[in-house]
Amino acid sequence: MKLTKKVTVDKSRGEKLVNTIKGQFNMLHSMDYYDDYEIEKMLLKQKELELHYIKNRFEFPKQYVQFSPSGADKCSRELFYKVNKATKDEQSSYPYQKRWTRNSTFVHEAVQRDLLYMEKMLPNPAFKVGRITEGIAKGLPAWEKNIQKYKVITWKGETFVLYGMVDAFLDYKDGSKVGFEFKTKSVTVDRVSKLKAPSISHKKQAIGYSLLFSPDEIVEGQPLVTPTTLDEYIIFYESVAKDEWRAGNFAADDMKAFYLNVTEKQKITLLDKMADVAARSGTGEAPDRKTSKCMFCNYKTICLDDVTL
Ligand code: SF4
């Protein structure tokens, strides 16, 4: 009964949150407005700080094995090679692929700008971007490098570091904080309009964020979901490719949003995976291959040559 109630509550809250954020984008993108002096000044300050981040690299303890939420769904064997600093394949990306990622990066920036303009242009927006309250990024948006952090975790006797950053933390009108992770797809608009759920890798990334950004310490045997953990995430997709200009009301949906409320079990599964790779990095025993993950793996050569399995 309790579980059914929780699932129903999650579903209706999730639907409300994703409809609201998508509605905010659609409302903003239906309006004409002028550039705002204060917002543009803030974005300029953000750019200045990004120069600082280029010169002053983010530091975290190097004596431990390191993981990041973006690698949460990777093949354990790939993570094993990475933590052992194995030789990577020679990079072989094509120029058009670089242009593909370059275009997505600029859409990413445009979305951040939209989030700030929503706050000014929409009447009573339910979501606003959180702000940094101290340090060199004070007053700037709670996003990306402004909020990058690491956490030293001990799990199943293994100590490792989890580090990373999330696209943004949004403040919802009821006082809660919701993580916002933005993803683009580039090939055809159908890749977004036909999406029924977020990809497993993006879900696992959000699970990693919940472990990293929750203020609570991670202690084995104690609850991992508490009133203070940051467990709600919106995974937001936009297709860089759009429907035909003339499609109008019949245009395929180029934006989709999904809600995830991270559970105790999901956190434990990810912690177990990281602890297992950390333990193997000590013994040198590589995990099994997961060949469904090979496409984006940079260790194909060493994996193929590795005859330990
Ligand atoms: S090549 Fe495939 S199986 Fe081997 S480490 Fe990479 S993802 Fe895993």
Short mmCIF file of N, CA, C and O in Angstrom, two decimals, residues 154-286:
data_model
loop_
_atom_site.label_atom_id
_atom_site.label_comp_id
_atom_site.label_asym_id
_atom_site.label_seq_id
_atom_site.Cartn_x
_atom_site.Cartn_y
_atom_site.Cartn_z
N THR A 154 33.43 5.92 1.54
CA THR A 154 33.90 4.58 1.91
C THR A 154 32.70 3.65 1.87
O THR A 154 31.68 3.91 2.52
N TRP A 155 32.81 2.60 1.05
CA TRP A 155 31.69 1.67 0.86
C TRP A 155 32.26 0.28 0.68
O TRP A 155 33.17 0.10 -0.11
N LYS A 156 31.73 -0.66 1.40
CA LYS A 156 32.21 -2.05 1.35
C LYS A 156 33.72 -2.13 1.56
O LYS A 156 34.43 -2.87 0.84
N GLY A 157 34.22 -1.29 2.44
CA GLY A 157 35.64 -1.33 2.78
C GLY A 157 36.55 -0.62 1.79
O GLY A 157 37.76 -0.58 1.97
N GLU A 158 35.99 -0.07 0.72
CA GLU A 158 36.80 0.63 -0.29
C GLU A 158 36.56 2.14 -0.18
O GLU A 158 35.41 2.57 -0.04
N THR A 159 37.64 2.91 -0.27
CA THR A 159 37.49 4.37 -0.26
C THR A 159 37.78 4.90 -1.65
O THR A 159 38.79 4.53 -2.27
N PHE A 160 36.87 5.72 -2.16
CA PHE A 160 37.04 6.28 -3.50
C PHE A 160 36.45 7.69 -3.54
O PHE A 160 35.78 8.11 -2.59
N VAL A 161 36.72 8.37 -4.64
CA VAL A 161 36.23 9.75 -4.79
C VAL A 161 35.19 9.80 -5.90
O VAL A 161 35.38 9.20 -6.96
N LEU A 162 34.11 10.51 -5.63
CA LEU A 162 33.11 10.77 -6.67
C LEU A 162 33.16 12.28 -6.93
O LEU A 162 33.14 13.07 -5.98
N TYR A 163 33.32 12.68 -8.19
CA TYR A 163 33.43 14.11 -8.47
C TYR A 163 32.64 14.45 -9.74
O TYR A 163 32.43 13.60 -10.60
N GLY A 164 32.21 15.71 -9.82
CA GLY A 164 31.50 16.12 -11.04
C GLY A 164 30.71 17.39 -10.83
O GLY A 164 30.84 18.07 -9.82
N MET A 165 29.89 17.68 -11.82
CA MET A 165 29.04 18.88 -11.76
C MET A 165 27.74 18.56 -12.50
O MET A 165 27.71 17.69 -13.37
N VAL A 166 26.68 19.28 -12.14
CA VAL A 166 25.39 19.05 -12.78
C VAL A 166 25.04 20.31 -13.58
O VAL A 166 25.58 21.39 -13.31
N ASP A 167 24.18 20.18 -14.59
CA ASP A 167 23.88 21.34 -15.44
C ASP A 167 23.27 22.49 -14.65
O ASP A 167 23.53 23.65 -14.96
N ALA A 168 22.42 22.18 -13.68
CA ALA A 168 21.88 23.25 -12.82
C ALA A 168 21.09 22.64 -11.68
O ALA A 168 20.60 21.51 -11.79
N PHE A 169 20.99 23.40 -10.61
CA PHE A 169 19.98 23.08 -9.59
C PHE A 169 18.95 24.19 -9.64
O PHE A 169 19.28 25.38 -9.58
N LEU A 170 17.69 23.78 -9.81
CA LEU A 170 16.59 24.74 -9.91
C LEU A 170 15.85 24.80 -8.58
O LEU A 170 15.70 23.78 -7.90
N ASP A 171 15.40 26.00 -8.22
CA ASP A 171 14.55 26.16 -7.03
C ASP A 171 13.11 26.10 -7.49
O ASP A 171 12.68 26.90 -8.35
N TYR A 172 12.36 25.15 -6.93
CA TYR A 172 10.94 25.03 -7.27
C TYR A 172 10.13 25.89 -6.30
O TYR A 172 10.58 26.16 -5.18
N LYS A 173 8.94 26.29 -6.73
CA LYS A 173 8.14 27.24 -5.94
C LYS A 173 7.78 26.74 -4.54
O LYS A 173 7.51 27.53 -3.65
N ASP A 174 7.79 25.39 -4.31
CA ASP A 174 7.44 24.87 -2.99
C ASP A 174 8.65 24.82 -2.05
O ASP A 174 8.58 24.29 -0.95
N GLY A 175 9.79 25.34 -2.50
CA GLY A 175 10.99 25.38 -1.65
C GLY A 175 11.96 24.24 -1.90
O GLY A 175 13.03 24.19 -1.32
N SER A 176 11.57 23.27 -2.75
CA SER A 176 12.47 22.14 -3.01
C SER A 176 13.50 22.49 -4.08
O SER A 176 13.31 23.42 -4.87
N LYS A 177 14.58 21.70 -4.10
CA LYS A 177 15.64 21.87 -5.10
C LYS A 177 15.57 20.70 -6.06
O LYS A 177 15.51 19.54 -5.63
N VAL A 178 15.59 20.98 -7.35
CA VAL A 178 15.49 19.92 -8.35
C VAL A 178 16.69 20.04 -9.30
O VAL A 178 16.95 21.10 -9.85
N GLY A 179 17.39 18.93 -9.46
CA GLY A 179 18.52 18.92 -10.39
C GLY A 179 17.99 18.95 -11.83
O GLY A 179 16.96 18.35 -12.13
N PHE A 180 18.73 19.66 -12.69
CA PHE A 180 18.32 19.79 -14.09
C PHE A 180 19.48 19.33 -14.96
O PHE A 180 20.57 19.90 -14.90
N GLU A 181 19.25 18.29 -15.73
CA GLU A 181 20.30 17.78 -16.61
C GLU A 181 19.80 17.90 -18.05
O GLU A 181 18.75 17.36 -18.40
N PHE A 182 20.55 18.64 -18.87
CA PHE A 182 20.10 18.93 -20.23
C PHE A 182 20.88 18.10 -21.23
O PHE A 182 22.11 18.00 -21.15
N LYS A 183 20.16 17.49 -22.16
CA LYS A 183 20.80 16.65 -23.18
C LYS A 183 20.29 17.04 -24.56
O LYS A 183 19.10 17.36 -24.70
N THR A 184 21.17 17.00 -25.54
CA THR A 184 20.72 17.28 -26.91
C THR A 184 20.80 16.01 -27.75
O THR A 184 21.59 15.11 -27.46
N LYS A 185 19.97 16.00 -28.77
CA LYS A 185 20.07 14.95 -29.79
C LYS A 185 20.12 15.68 -31.12
O LYS A 185 19.50 16.73 -31.28
N SER A 186 20.89 15.13 -32.05
CA SER A 186 21.19 15.93 -33.25
C SER A 186 20.73 15.36 -34.58
O SER A 186 20.65 16.09 -35.55
N VAL A 187 20.45 14.07 -34.64
CA VAL A 187 20.26 13.48 -35.97
C VAL A 187 18.94 13.89 -36.61
O VAL A 187 18.90 14.56 -37.64
N THR A 188 17.83 13.48 -35.99
CA THR A 188 16.50 13.89 -36.49
C THR A 188 15.64 14.23 -35.28
O THR A 188 15.90 13.75 -34.17
N VAL A 189 14.60 15.01 -35.50
CA VAL A 189 13.73 15.42 -34.40
C VAL A 189 13.01 14.22 -33.78
O VAL A 189 12.67 14.22 -32.60
N ASP A 190 12.82 13.16 -34.57
CA ASP A 190 12.17 11.94 -34.06
C ASP A 190 12.90 11.34 -32.87
O ASP A 190 12.30 10.68 -32.03
N ARG A 191 14.21 11.55 -32.81
CA ARG A 191 14.99 10.97 -31.70
C ARG A 191 14.50 11.52 -30.35
O ARG A 191 14.69 10.89 -29.33
N VAL A 192 13.91 12.71 -30.40
CA VAL A 192 13.36 13.27 -29.17
C VAL A 192 11.85 13.05 -29.11
O VAL A 192 11.31 12.60 -28.10
N SER A 193 11.16 13.34 -30.22
CA SER A 193 9.68 13.26 -30.17
C SER A 193 9.20 11.86 -29.83
O SER A 193 8.14 11.70 -29.25
N LYS A 194 9.98 10.84 -30.18
CA LYS A 194 9.55 9.46 -29.92
C LYS A 194 10.09 8.90 -28.60
O LYS A 194 9.85 7.74 -28.29
N LEU A 195 10.81 9.73 -27.87
CA LEU A 195 11.36 9.23 -26.58
C LEU A 195 10.23 8.95 -25.60
O LEU A 195 9.37 9.80 -25.37
N LYS A 196 10.29 7.77 -25.00
CA LYS A 196 9.25 7.41 -24.01
C LYS A 196 9.81 7.47 -22.58
O LYS A 196 9.07 7.48 -21.60
N ALA A 197 11.13 7.46 -22.50
CA ALA A 197 11.78 7.47 -21.17
C ALA A 197 13.20 8.00 -21.35
O ALA A 197 13.74 7.96 -22.46
N PRO A 198 13.82 8.48 -20.29
CA PRO A 198 15.23 8.90 -20.42
C PRO A 198 16.11 7.68 -20.63
O PRO A 198 15.72 6.57 -20.28
N SER A 199 17.28 7.88 -21.21
CA SER A 199 18.17 6.74 -21.41
C SER A 199 18.70 6.26 -20.06
O SER A 199 18.78 7.03 -19.10
N ILE A 200 19.03 4.98 -20.01
CA ILE A 200 19.53 4.38 -18.76
C ILE A 200 20.77 5.14 -18.29
O ILE A 200 20.94 5.41 -17.11
N SER A 201 21.65 5.51 -19.25
CA SER A 201 22.89 6.15 -18.83
C SER A 201 22.60 7.52 -18.21
O SER A 201 23.26 7.92 -17.25
N HIS A 202 21.60 8.24 -18.73
CA HIS A 202 21.28 9.55 -18.15
C HIS A 202 20.62 9.39 -16.77
O HIS A 202 20.83 10.21 -15.87
N LYS A 203 19.84 8.32 -16.61
CA LYS A 203 19.24 8.06 -15.30
C LYS A 203 20.35 7.75 -14.27
O LYS A 203 20.34 8.28 -13.16
N LYS A 204 21.29 6.92 -14.70
CA LYS A 204 22.37 6.56 -13.76
C LYS A 204 23.25 7.77 -13.43
O LYS A 204 23.78 7.89 -12.33
N GLN A 205 23.38 8.66 -14.40
CA GLN A 205 24.14 9.89 -14.15
C GLN A 205 23.45 10.68 -13.02
O GLN A 205 24.11 11.17 -12.10
N ALA A 206 22.12 10.77 -13.10
CA ALA A 206 21.37 11.50 -12.07
C ALA A 206 21.50 10.80 -10.71
O ALA A 206 21.55 11.46 -9.66
N ILE A 207 21.56 9.48 -10.72
CA ILE A 207 21.75 8.75 -9.45
C ILE A 207 23.11 9.14 -8.85
O ILE A 207 23.23 9.38 -7.65
N GLY A 208 24.11 9.23 -9.73
CA GLY A 208 25.44 9.68 -9.27
C GLY A 208 25.37 11.08 -8.67
O GLY A 208 25.97 11.36 -7.63
N TYR A 209 24.61 11.97 -9.30
CA TYR A 209 24.48 13.34 -8.77
C TYR A 209 23.85 13.31 -7.38
O TYR A 209 24.24 14.08 -6.50
N SER A 210 22.85 12.44 -7.20
CA SER A 210 22.17 12.42 -5.90
C SER A 210 23.15 12.00 -4.81
O SER A 210 23.07 12.51 -3.68
N LEU A 211 24.07 11.10 -5.14
CA LEU A 211 25.09 10.71 -4.15
C LEU A 211 26.06 11.85 -3.89
O LEU A 211 26.45 12.15 -2.77
N LEU A 212 26.47 12.50 -4.99
CA LEU A 212 27.50 13.54 -4.89
C LEU A 212 26.99 14.83 -4.23
O LEU A 212 27.66 15.40 -3.37
N PHE A 213 25.81 15.28 -4.65
CA PHE A 213 25.38 16.62 -4.22
C PHE A 213 24.57 16.65 -2.94
O PHE A 213 24.37 17.71 -2.36
N SER A 214 24.08 15.49 -2.48
CA SER A 214 23.35 15.50 -1.21
C SER A 214 24.32 15.88 -0.11
O SER A 214 25.45 15.37 -0.08
N PRO A 215 23.90 16.76 0.78
CA PRO A 215 24.84 17.21 1.82
C PRO A 215 25.18 16.11 2.81
O PRO A 215 26.20 16.17 3.49
N ASP A 216 24.35 15.07 2.88
CA ASP A 216 24.55 14.00 3.87
C ASP A 216 25.81 13.18 3.58
O ASP A 216 26.13 12.95 2.41
N GLU A 217 26.43 12.72 4.65
CA GLU A 217 27.56 11.80 4.48
C GLU A 217 27.03 10.43 4.09
O GLU A 217 25.91 10.07 4.51
N ILE A 218 27.78 9.68 3.32
CA ILE A 218 27.33 8.34 2.94
C ILE A 218 27.94 7.34 3.92
O ILE A 218 29.16 7.17 3.97
N VAL A 219 27.07 6.72 4.70
CA VAL A 219 27.55 5.77 5.71
C VAL A 219 26.81 4.45 5.50
O VAL A 219 25.57 4.43 5.48
N GLU A 220 27.58 3.38 5.31
CA GLU A 220 26.97 2.07 5.07
C GLU A 220 26.06 1.70 6.24
O GLU A 220 26.42 1.88 7.40
N GLY A 221 24.88 1.19 5.92
CA GLY A 221 23.94 0.77 6.98
C GLY A 221 22.99 1.87 7.40
O GLY A 221 22.01 1.62 8.08
N GLN A 222 23.28 3.11 6.96
CA GLN A 222 22.37 4.22 7.30
C GLN A 222 21.58 4.63 6.06
O GLN A 222 22.06 4.45 4.93
N PRO A 223 20.35 5.19 6.23
CA PRO A 223 19.53 5.52 5.06
C PRO A 223 20.24 6.45 4.08
O PRO A 223 20.93 7.39 4.49
N LEU A 224 20.06 6.18 2.80
CA LEU A 224 20.67 7.02 1.76
C LEU A 224 19.66 8.00 1.17
O LEU A 224 20.00 8.86 0.37
N VAL A 225 18.41 7.79 1.53
CA VAL A 225 17.36 8.74 1.12
C VAL A 225 16.80 9.33 2.40
O VAL A 225 16.23 8.63 3.23
N THR A 226 17.01 10.61 2.59
CA THR A 226 16.55 11.29 3.81
C THR A 226 15.88 12.60 3.39
O THR A 226 15.95 12.99 2.21
N PRO A 227 15.26 13.31 4.32
CA PRO A 227 14.63 14.58 3.93
C PRO A 227 15.63 15.60 3.37
O PRO A 227 15.23 16.56 2.71
N THR A 228 16.92 15.41 3.65
CA THR A 228 17.88 16.42 3.16
C THR A 228 18.64 15.99 1.90
O THR A 228 19.41 16.78 1.35
N THR A 229 18.47 14.74 1.45
CA THR A 229 19.20 14.34 0.23
C THR A 229 18.53 14.96 -1.00
O THR A 229 17.32 15.19 -1.01
N LEU A 230 19.35 15.22 -2.01
CA LEU A 230 18.85 15.87 -3.24
C LEU A 230 18.57 14.77 -4.27
O LEU A 230 19.47 14.35 -5.00
N ASP A 231 17.34 14.31 -4.28
CA ASP A 231 17.01 13.10 -5.05
C ASP A 231 16.13 13.34 -6.27
O ASP A 231 15.85 12.40 -7.01
N GLU A 232 15.67 14.56 -6.47
CA GLU A 232 14.77 14.81 -7.60
C GLU A 232 15.54 15.43 -8.78
O GLU A 232 16.24 16.44 -8.60
N TYR A 233 15.35 14.84 -9.93
CA TYR A 233 16.06 15.32 -11.13
C TYR A 233 15.11 15.39 -12.31
O TYR A 233 14.21 14.56 -12.45
N ILE A 234 15.33 16.40 -13.15
CA ILE A 234 14.63 16.48 -14.43
C ILE A 234 15.69 16.24 -15.50
O ILE A 234 16.72 16.93 -15.53
N ILE A 235 15.44 15.26 -16.34
CA ILE A 235 16.35 15.00 -17.47
C ILE A 235 15.64 15.56 -18.70
O ILE A 235 14.55 15.11 -19.06
N PHE A 236 16.23 16.60 -19.28
CA PHE A 236 15.54 17.39 -20.31
C PHE A 236 16.26 17.21 -21.65
O PHE A 236 17.47 17.42 -21.75
N TYR A 237 15.50 16.82 -22.67
CA TYR A 237 16.08 16.60 -23.99
C TYR A 237 15.59 17.66 -24.97
O TYR A 237 14.40 18.01 -24.98
N GLU A 238 16.51 18.14 -25.79
CA GLU A 238 16.10 18.99 -26.92
C GLU A 238 16.77 18.46 -28.19
O GLU A 238 17.97 18.13 -28.19
N SER A 239 15.99 18.40 -29.24
CA SER A 239 16.56 18.01 -30.52
C SER A 239 17.15 19.24 -31.20
O SER A 239 16.46 20.26 -31.35
N VAL A 240 18.42 19.16 -31.58
CA VAL A 240 19.04 20.29 -32.29
C VAL A 240 18.42 20.37 -33.70
O VAL A 240 18.19 21.46 -34.22
N ALA A 241 18.13 19.21 -34.26
CA ALA A 241 17.40 19.19 -35.55
C ALA A 241 15.94 19.49 -35.26
O ALA A 241 15.39 19.02 -34.27
N LYS A 242 15.31 20.30 -36.09
CA LYS A 242 13.90 20.68 -35.89
C LYS A 242 13.05 20.20 -37.06
O LYS A 242 13.57 19.89 -38.14
N ASP A 243 11.75 20.23 -36.83
CA ASP A 243 10.83 19.89 -37.92
C ASP A 243 10.85 21.03 -38.95
O ASP A 243 11.44 22.10 -38.70
N GLU A 244 10.19 20.81 -40.07
CA GLU A 244 10.16 21.85 -41.10
C GLU A 244 9.56 23.15 -40.56
O GLU A 244 8.63 23.10 -39.76
N TRP A 245 10.04 24.27 -41.01
CA TRP A 245 9.57 25.58 -40.56
C TRP A 245 8.05 25.70 -40.73
O TRP A 245 7.33 26.21 -39.88
N ARG A 246 7.54 25.14 -41.85
CA ARG A 246 6.10 25.30 -42.14
C ARG A 246 5.21 24.33 -41.37
O ARG A 246 4.00 24.38 -41.49
N ALA A 247 5.79 23.42 -40.59
CA ALA A 247 4.97 22.40 -39.91
C ALA A 247 4.01 22.99 -38.87
O ALA A 247 2.97 22.43 -38.57
N GLY A 248 4.38 24.16 -38.32
CA GLY A 248 3.50 24.87 -37.38
C GLY A 248 2.99 24.00 -36.25
O GLY A 248 3.76 23.32 -35.58
N ASN A 249 1.64 23.97 -36.05
CA ASN A 249 1.03 23.20 -34.97
C ASN A 249 1.29 21.70 -35.09
O ASN A 249 1.11 20.96 -34.13
N PHE A 250 1.64 21.27 -36.28
CA PHE A 250 1.85 19.82 -36.49
C PHE A 250 3.32 19.43 -36.33
O PHE A 250 3.68 18.27 -36.56
N ALA A 251 4.14 20.38 -35.93
CA ALA A 251 5.59 20.08 -35.79
C ALA A 251 5.83 19.00 -34.74
O ALA A 251 5.16 18.97 -33.69
N ALA A 252 6.76 18.11 -35.03
CA ALA A 252 7.12 17.07 -34.06
C ALA A 252 7.72 17.73 -32.82
O ALA A 252 8.40 18.76 -32.94
N ASP A 253 7.44 17.13 -31.67
CA ASP A 253 7.89 17.70 -30.41
C ASP A 253 9.42 17.65 -30.33
O ASP A 253 10.01 16.57 -30.37
N ASP A 254 10.06 18.80 -30.19
CA ASP A 254 11.53 18.83 -30.15
C ASP A 254 12.07 18.92 -28.73
O ASP A 254 13.27 19.04 -28.52
N MET A 255 11.16 18.90 -27.73
CA MET A 255 11.61 18.93 -26.33
C MET A 255 10.85 17.89 -25.53
O MET A 255 9.62 17.79 -25.65
N LYS A 256 11.56 17.15 -24.72
CA LYS A 256 10.91 16.18 -23.83
C LYS A 256 11.60 16.25 -22.48
O LYS A 256 12.83 16.38 -22.40
N ALA A 257 10.80 16.16 -21.41
CA ALA A 257 11.39 16.20 -20.07
C ALA A 257 10.93 14.97 -19.28
O ALA A 257 9.78 14.53 -19.44
N PHE A 258 11.82 14.43 -18.47
CA PHE A 258 11.49 13.26 -17.65
C PHE A 258 11.92 13.53 -16.21
O PHE A 258 12.88 14.26 -15.96
N TYR A 259 11.19 12.88 -15.30
CA TYR A 259 11.43 13.08 -13.87
C TYR A 259 12.02 11.82 -13.26
O TYR A 259 11.62 10.72 -13.61
N LEU A 260 12.94 12.00 -12.36
CA LEU A 260 13.51 10.86 -11.64
C LEU A 260 13.62 11.21 -10.16
O LEU A 260 14.19 12.25 -9.82
N ASN A 261 13.03 10.35 -9.33
CA ASN A 261 13.20 10.49 -7.88
C ASN A 261 14.06 9.31 -7.44
O ASN A 261 13.59 8.18 -7.38
N VAL A 262 15.31 9.57 -7.17
CA VAL A 262 16.30 8.50 -6.96
C VAL A 262 15.98 7.73 -5.67
O VAL A 262 15.67 8.32 -4.64
N THR A 263 16.07 6.41 -5.77
CA THR A 263 15.73 5.55 -4.63
C THR A 263 16.98 5.05 -3.93
O THR A 263 18.09 5.08 -4.48
N GLU A 264 16.75 4.56 -2.74
CA GLU A 264 17.81 3.94 -1.91
C GLU A 264 18.49 2.81 -2.71
O GLU A 264 19.72 2.72 -2.77
N LYS A 265 17.65 1.97 -3.34
CA LYS A 265 18.18 0.79 -4.04
C LYS A 265 19.08 1.22 -5.20
O LYS A 265 20.15 0.63 -5.44
N GLN A 266 18.66 2.25 -5.93
CA GLN A 266 19.47 2.73 -7.06
C GLN A 266 20.82 3.24 -6.57
O GLN A 266 21.86 3.04 -7.21
N LYS A 267 20.80 3.91 -5.43
CA LYS A 267 22.07 4.45 -4.89
C LYS A 267 22.99 3.31 -4.47
O LYS A 267 24.19 3.33 -4.74
N ILE A 268 22.40 2.29 -3.81
CA ILE A 268 23.22 1.16 -3.34
C ILE A 268 23.84 0.44 -4.54
O ILE A 268 25.04 0.09 -4.51
N THR A 269 23.05 0.24 -5.60
CA THR A 269 23.57 -0.48 -6.78
C THR A 269 24.78 0.26 -7.36
O THR A 269 25.79 -0.35 -7.71
N LEU A 270 24.69 1.59 -7.43
CA LEU A 270 25.81 2.35 -7.99
C LEU A 270 27.02 2.33 -7.05
O LEU A 270 28.17 2.16 -7.49
N LEU A 271 26.76 2.46 -5.76
CA LEU A 271 27.87 2.41 -4.79
C LEU A 271 28.57 1.05 -4.85
O LEU A 271 29.80 0.97 -4.81
N ASP A 272 27.78 -0.02 -4.97
CA ASP A 272 28.36 -1.37 -5.07
C ASP A 272 29.26 -1.48 -6.30
O ASP A 272 30.34 -2.05 -6.26
N LYS A 273 28.78 -0.91 -7.41
CA LYS A 273 29.56 -0.98 -8.66
C LYS A 273 30.90 -0.26 -8.51
O LYS A 273 31.96 -0.78 -8.87
N MET A 274 30.85 0.94 -7.94
CA MET A 274 32.09 1.72 -7.79
C MET A 274 33.04 1.02 -6.81
O MET A 274 34.26 0.95 -7.05
N ALA A 275 32.48 0.46 -5.73
CA ALA A 275 33.33 -0.23 -4.74
C ALA A 275 33.97 -1.46 -5.37
O ALA A 275 35.15 -1.76 -5.11
N ASP A 276 33.24 -2.14 -6.23
CA ASP A 276 33.78 -3.34 -6.89
C ASP A 276 34.95 -2.97 -7.80
O ASP A 276 36.00 -3.62 -7.78
N VAL A 277 34.78 -1.90 -8.59
CA VAL A 277 35.87 -1.48 -9.49
C VAL A 277 37.07 -1.01 -8.65
O VAL A 277 38.23 -1.33 -8.97
N ALA A 278 36.80 -0.30 -7.57
CA ALA A 278 37.90 0.18 -6.71
C ALA A 278 38.68 -1.01 -6.14
O ALA A 278 39.92 -1.00 -6.12
N ALA A 279 37.95 -2.05 -5.69
CA ALA A 279 38.62 -3.23 -5.12
C ALA A 279 39.46 -3.92 -6.19
O ALA A 279 40.60 -4.33 -5.94
N ARG A 280 38.92 -4.04 -7.40
CA ARG A 280 39.64 -4.72 -8.49
C ARG A 280 40.87 -3.91 -8.93
O ARG A 280 41.84 -4.48 -9.43
N SER A 281 40.80 -2.60 -8.77
CA SER A 281 41.97 -1.81 -9.17
C SER A 281 43.16 -2.18 -8.28
O SER A 281 44.31 -2.07 -8.68
N GLY A 282 42.85 -2.65 -7.06
CA GLY A 282 43.92 -3.09 -6.16
C GLY A 282 44.43 -4.48 -6.52
O GLY A 282 45.63 -4.74 -6.50
N THR A 283 43.51 -5.37 -6.91
CA THR A 283 43.93 -6.76 -7.19
C THR A 283 44.40 -6.94 -8.63
O THR A 283 45.06 -7.92 -8.96
N GLY A 284 43.99 -6.03 -9.53
CA GLY A 284 44.37 -6.13 -10.94
C GLY A 284 43.49 -7.09 -11.72
O GLY A 284 43.76 -7.41 -12.88
N GLU A 285 42.41 -7.54 -11.10
CA GLU A 285 41.51 -8.50 -11.77
C GLU A 285 40.42 -7.73 -12.50
O GLU A 285 39.50 -7.15 -11.89
N ALA A 286 40.48 -7.74 -13.83
CA ALA A 286 39.54 -6.94 -14.62
C ALA A 286 38.12 -7.51 -14.54
O ALA A 286 37.94 -8.72 -14.53
#
